[in-house]
XYZ file of C-alpha atoms in Angstrom:
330
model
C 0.000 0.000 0.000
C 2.551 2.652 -1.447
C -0.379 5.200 -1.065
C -0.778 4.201 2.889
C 2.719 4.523 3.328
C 3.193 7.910 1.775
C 0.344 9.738 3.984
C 1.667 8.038 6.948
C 5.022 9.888 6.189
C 3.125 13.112 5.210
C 1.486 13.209 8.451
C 5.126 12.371 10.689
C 6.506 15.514 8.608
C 3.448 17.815 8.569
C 3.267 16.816 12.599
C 6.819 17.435 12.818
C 6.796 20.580 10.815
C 3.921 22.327 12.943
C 5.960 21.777 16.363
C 8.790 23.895 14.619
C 6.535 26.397 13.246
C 4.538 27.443 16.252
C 7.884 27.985 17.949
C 9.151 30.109 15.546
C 6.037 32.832 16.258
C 7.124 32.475 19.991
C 10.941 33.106 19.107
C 10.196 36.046 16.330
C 7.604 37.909 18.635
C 10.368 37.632 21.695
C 12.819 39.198 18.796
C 10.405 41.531 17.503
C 9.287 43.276 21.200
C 13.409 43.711 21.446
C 14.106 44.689 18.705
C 10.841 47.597 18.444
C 12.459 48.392 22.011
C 15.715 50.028 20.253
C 14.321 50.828 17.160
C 11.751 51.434 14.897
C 9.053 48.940 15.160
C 8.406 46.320 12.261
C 4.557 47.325 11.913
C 5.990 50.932 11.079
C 8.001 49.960 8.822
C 11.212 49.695 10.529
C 13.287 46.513 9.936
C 15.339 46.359 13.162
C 14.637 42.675 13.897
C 17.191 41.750 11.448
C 20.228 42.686 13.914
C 18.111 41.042 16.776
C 19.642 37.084 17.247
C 16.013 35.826 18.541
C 14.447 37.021 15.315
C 16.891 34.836 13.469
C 16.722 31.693 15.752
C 12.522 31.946 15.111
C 13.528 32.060 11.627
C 15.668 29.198 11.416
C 12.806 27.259 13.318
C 10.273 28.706 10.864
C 12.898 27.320 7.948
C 13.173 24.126 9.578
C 9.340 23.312 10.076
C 8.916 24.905 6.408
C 11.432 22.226 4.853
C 9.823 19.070 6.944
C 6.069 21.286 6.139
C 7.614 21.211 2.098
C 8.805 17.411 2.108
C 4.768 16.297 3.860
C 3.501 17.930 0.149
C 5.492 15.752 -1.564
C 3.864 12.673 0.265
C 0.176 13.748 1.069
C -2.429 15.692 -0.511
C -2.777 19.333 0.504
C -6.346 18.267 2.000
C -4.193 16.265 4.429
C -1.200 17.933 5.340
C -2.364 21.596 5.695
C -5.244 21.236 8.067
C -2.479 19.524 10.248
C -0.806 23.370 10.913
C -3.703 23.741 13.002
C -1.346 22.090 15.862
C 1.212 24.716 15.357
C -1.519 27.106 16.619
C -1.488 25.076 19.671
C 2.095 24.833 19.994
C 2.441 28.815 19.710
C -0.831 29.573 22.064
C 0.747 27.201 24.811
C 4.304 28.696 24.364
C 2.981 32.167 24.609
C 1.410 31.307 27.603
C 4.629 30.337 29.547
C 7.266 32.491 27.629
C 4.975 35.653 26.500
C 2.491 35.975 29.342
C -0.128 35.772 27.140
C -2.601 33.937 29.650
C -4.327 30.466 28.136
C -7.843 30.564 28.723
C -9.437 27.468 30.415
C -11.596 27.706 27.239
C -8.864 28.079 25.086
C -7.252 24.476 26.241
C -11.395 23.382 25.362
C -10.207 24.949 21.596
C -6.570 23.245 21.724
C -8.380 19.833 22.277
C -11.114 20.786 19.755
C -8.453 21.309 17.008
C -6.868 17.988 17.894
C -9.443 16.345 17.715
C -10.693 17.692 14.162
C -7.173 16.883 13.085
C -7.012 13.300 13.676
C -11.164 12.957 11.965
C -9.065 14.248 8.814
C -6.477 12.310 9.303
C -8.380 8.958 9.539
C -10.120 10.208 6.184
C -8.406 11.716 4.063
C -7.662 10.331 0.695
C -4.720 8.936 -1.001
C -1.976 11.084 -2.769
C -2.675 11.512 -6.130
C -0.329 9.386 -9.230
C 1.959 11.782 -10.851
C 4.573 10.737 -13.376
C 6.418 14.252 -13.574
C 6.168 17.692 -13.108
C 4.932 18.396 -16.336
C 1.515 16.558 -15.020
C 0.912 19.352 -12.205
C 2.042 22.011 -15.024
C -1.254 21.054 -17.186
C -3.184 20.998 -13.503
C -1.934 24.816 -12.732
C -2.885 25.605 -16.201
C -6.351 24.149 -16.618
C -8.812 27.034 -16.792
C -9.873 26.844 -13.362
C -6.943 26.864 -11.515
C -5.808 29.575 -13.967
C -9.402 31.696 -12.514
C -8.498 31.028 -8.938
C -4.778 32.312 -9.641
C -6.195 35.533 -11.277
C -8.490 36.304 -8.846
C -6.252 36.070 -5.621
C -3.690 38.269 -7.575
C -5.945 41.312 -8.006
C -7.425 40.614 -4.692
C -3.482 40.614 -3.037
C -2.895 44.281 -5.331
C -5.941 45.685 -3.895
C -5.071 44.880 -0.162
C -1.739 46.218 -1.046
C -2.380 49.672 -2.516
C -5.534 50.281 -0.628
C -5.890 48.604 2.471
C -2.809 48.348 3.527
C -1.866 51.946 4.248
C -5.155 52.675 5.543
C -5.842 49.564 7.898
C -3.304 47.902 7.934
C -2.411 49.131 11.456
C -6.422 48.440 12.865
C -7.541 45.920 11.436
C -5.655 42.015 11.364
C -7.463 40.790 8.222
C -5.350 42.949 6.073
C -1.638 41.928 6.791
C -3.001 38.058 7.462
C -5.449 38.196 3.939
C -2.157 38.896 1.775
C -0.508 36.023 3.812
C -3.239 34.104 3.118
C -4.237 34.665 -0.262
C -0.348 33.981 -1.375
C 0.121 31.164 0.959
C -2.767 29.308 -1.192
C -0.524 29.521 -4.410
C 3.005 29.064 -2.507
C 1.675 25.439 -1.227
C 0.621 24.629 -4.751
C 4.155 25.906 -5.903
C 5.622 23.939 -3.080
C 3.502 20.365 -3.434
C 5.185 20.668 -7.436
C 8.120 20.952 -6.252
C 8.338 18.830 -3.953
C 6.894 16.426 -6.398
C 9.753 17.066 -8.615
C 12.365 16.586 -5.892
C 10.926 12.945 -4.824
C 10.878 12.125 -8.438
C 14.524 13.307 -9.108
C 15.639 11.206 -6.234
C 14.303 8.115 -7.534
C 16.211 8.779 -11.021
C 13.615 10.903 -12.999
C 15.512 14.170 -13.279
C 12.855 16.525 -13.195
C 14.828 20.053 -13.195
C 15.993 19.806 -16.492
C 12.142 21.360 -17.514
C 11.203 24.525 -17.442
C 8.354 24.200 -15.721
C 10.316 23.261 -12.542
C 11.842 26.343 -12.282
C 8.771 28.423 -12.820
C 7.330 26.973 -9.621
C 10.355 27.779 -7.769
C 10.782 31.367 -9.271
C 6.968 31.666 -8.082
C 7.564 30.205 -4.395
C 10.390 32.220 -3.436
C 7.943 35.581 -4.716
C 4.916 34.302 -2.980
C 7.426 33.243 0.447
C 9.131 36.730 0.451
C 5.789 38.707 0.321
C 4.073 36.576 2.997
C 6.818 36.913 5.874
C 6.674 40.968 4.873
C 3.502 40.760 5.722
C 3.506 38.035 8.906
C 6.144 40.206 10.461
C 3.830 42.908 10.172
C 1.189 41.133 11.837
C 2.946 39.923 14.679
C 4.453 43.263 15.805
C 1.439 44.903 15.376
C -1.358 42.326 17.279
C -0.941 39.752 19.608
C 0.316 35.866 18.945
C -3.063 34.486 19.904
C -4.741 35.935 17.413
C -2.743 36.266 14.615
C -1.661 32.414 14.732
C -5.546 31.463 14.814
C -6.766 33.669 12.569
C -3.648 33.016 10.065
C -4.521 29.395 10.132
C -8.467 29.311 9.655
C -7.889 31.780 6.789
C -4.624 30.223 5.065
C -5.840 26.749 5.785
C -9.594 27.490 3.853
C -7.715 29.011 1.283
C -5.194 26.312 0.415
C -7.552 23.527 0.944
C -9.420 25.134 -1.848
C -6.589 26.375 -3.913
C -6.026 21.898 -3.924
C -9.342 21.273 -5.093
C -9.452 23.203 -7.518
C -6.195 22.233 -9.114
C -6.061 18.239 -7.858
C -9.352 17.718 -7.500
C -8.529 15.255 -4.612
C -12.472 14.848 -3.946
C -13.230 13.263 -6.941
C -12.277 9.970 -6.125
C -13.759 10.045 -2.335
C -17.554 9.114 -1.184
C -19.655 11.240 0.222
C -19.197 9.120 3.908
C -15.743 10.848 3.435
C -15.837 14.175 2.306
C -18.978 14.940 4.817
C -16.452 13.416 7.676
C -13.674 15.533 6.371
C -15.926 18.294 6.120
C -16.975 18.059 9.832
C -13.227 17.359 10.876
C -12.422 20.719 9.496
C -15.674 22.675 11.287
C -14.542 21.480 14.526
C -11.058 22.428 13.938
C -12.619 25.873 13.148
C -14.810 25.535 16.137
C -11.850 24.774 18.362
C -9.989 28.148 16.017
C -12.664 30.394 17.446
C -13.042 29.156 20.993
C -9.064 30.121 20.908
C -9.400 33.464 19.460
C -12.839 34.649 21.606
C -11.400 33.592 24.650
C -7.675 35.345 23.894
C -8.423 37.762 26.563
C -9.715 35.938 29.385
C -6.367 34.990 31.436
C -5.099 38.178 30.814
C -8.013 40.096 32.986
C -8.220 37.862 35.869
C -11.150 39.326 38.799
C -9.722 41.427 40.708
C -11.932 42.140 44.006
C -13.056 45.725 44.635
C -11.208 48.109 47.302
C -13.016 48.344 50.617
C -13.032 51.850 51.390
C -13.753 52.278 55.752
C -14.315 55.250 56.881
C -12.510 57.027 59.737
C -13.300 59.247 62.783
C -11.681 62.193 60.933
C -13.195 61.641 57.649
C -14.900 64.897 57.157
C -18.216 64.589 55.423
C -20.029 67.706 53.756
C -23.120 67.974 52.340
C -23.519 70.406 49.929
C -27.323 72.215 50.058
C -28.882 73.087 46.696
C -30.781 76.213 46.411
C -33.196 76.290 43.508
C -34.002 80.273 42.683
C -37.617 80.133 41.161
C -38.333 83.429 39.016
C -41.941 83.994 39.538
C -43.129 86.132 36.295
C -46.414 88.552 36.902
């Protein structure tokens, strides 16, 4: 069962890769509140962080948990592997809790479980990794008219955010920095999956760089990669870690899992038993996603009783009288 085998090692990667992720958002934010402490801040504009050694050590986790995140696309469908970074968003939420002080919520643990548990429903069901023979093969699937659509449409709607959101809410409102993330993390992951595809294939003696196509993707990744950690630094200077990490996932995650079906079409050979499970696996990760963000908050403002004021002997009290003049006309 070659297709077994291949989403079991998808899911040790992907698993592997969302430990080292969430980390890295821990790590960055520690190098990012440093480095806005001598300098200018990242979310004005100031790029600081790139003299500040905890920046760079979330990065090279972030790097790390990308390359094991890029070699689980090579084994497992996209509908498998990226609903997985929803434990990354656990990993960073608990982190943050012990290293940032930003208090866990007893209903944000209720969310952490909620998003396990919607994890492992997708994992029990998701289908097998499509048969491709080279890269050429996703080349004709990025350039089938849908998938062609879906690529034009997330490109205006990236240059819109850009030119007219951006300077004018970027700083207020989160769905601006983490919609460009989004919205070009749906088309790096494609980009990725194809090459990644092309690397497994080269290394089982089907040399897959000597087309152009190849290098297209890669030309496109690095792009899509450079404008999305802009845009996550951004982010993460500007609002806290528990909400941009849930908010980043429930958006990038919706995005790439349709980016996939659009281009693989891995529903196609499913039954309905199995997408409907899938289906609900991914709700209650969302469900879990929102418990998270709602209850962000809640261990940050712990009751604090009222002060007792008592009275003593030399407290003076006055009592002001209040005269009313009534004008009586004749």
């Amino acid at each position: 069962m070659e297709g077994v085998s291949d989403n079991v090692h998808g899911v040790i990667l992907a698993i592997s890769s969302s430990i080292f992720i969430g980390s890295s958002f821990v790590i960055k934010k520690q190098g990012l509140k440093k480095a806005g402490a001598n300098g200018k801040r990242a979310g004005s504009g100031g790029h600081s962080y790139l003299l500040e050694p905890c920046w760079w050590a979330g990065m090279l986790s972030m790097i790390v948990g990308e390359g094991a995140n890029f070699a689980a696309y090579a084994y497992a469908p996209a509908v498998l592997v990226t609903p997985l970074g929803a434990l990354s968003m656990i990993v960073s939420a608990v982190l943050a809790h012990f290293i940032l002080k930003e208090r866990l919520h007893m209903f944000g643990i209720v969310g952490c479980l909620l998003c396990v548990v919607g994890s492992v429903t997708i994992v029990l069901h998701a289908p097998l990794e499509k048969s491709i023979q080279s890269v050429k093969d996703v080349w004709y699937l990025a350039t089938e008219p849908g998938f062609l659509a879906y690529t034009f449409t997330v490109m205006v709607l990236i240059l819109i955010l850009i030119v007219r959101y951006v300077p004018r809410f970027g700083q207020s409102h989160l769905v601006v920095y983490i919609g460009i993330c989004s919205l070009a993390g749906s088309l790096t992951v494609m980009g990725v999956k194809a090459i990644g595809i092309a690397i497994k294939l080269t290394i089982g003696g089907q040399n897959q760089f000597k087309y152009f196509e190849t290098w297209v993707f890669i030309v496109l990744v690095l792009i899509f990669c450079l404008l999305q950690l802009n845009y996550l630094n951004k982010a993460l200077d500007t609002f806290n870690t528990a909400v941009v990490s849930p908010i980043y996932y429930v958006m990038f995650t919706t995005l790439t899992i349709l980016a996939s079906m659009i281009m693989f079409k891995d529903y196609v050979h499913q039954n309905t038993t199995q997408i409907i499970t899938e289906f609900c696996g991914f709700v209650t990760i969302l469900c879990g996603t929102f418990l998270l963000h709602k209850t962000k908050d809640m261990g940050n403002n712990p009751s604090i009783p009222l002060p007792v004021i008592v009275p003593t002997k030399d407290t003076d009290y006055k009592q002001e009288s209040k005269t009313t003049k009534v004008t009586v006309e004749v």
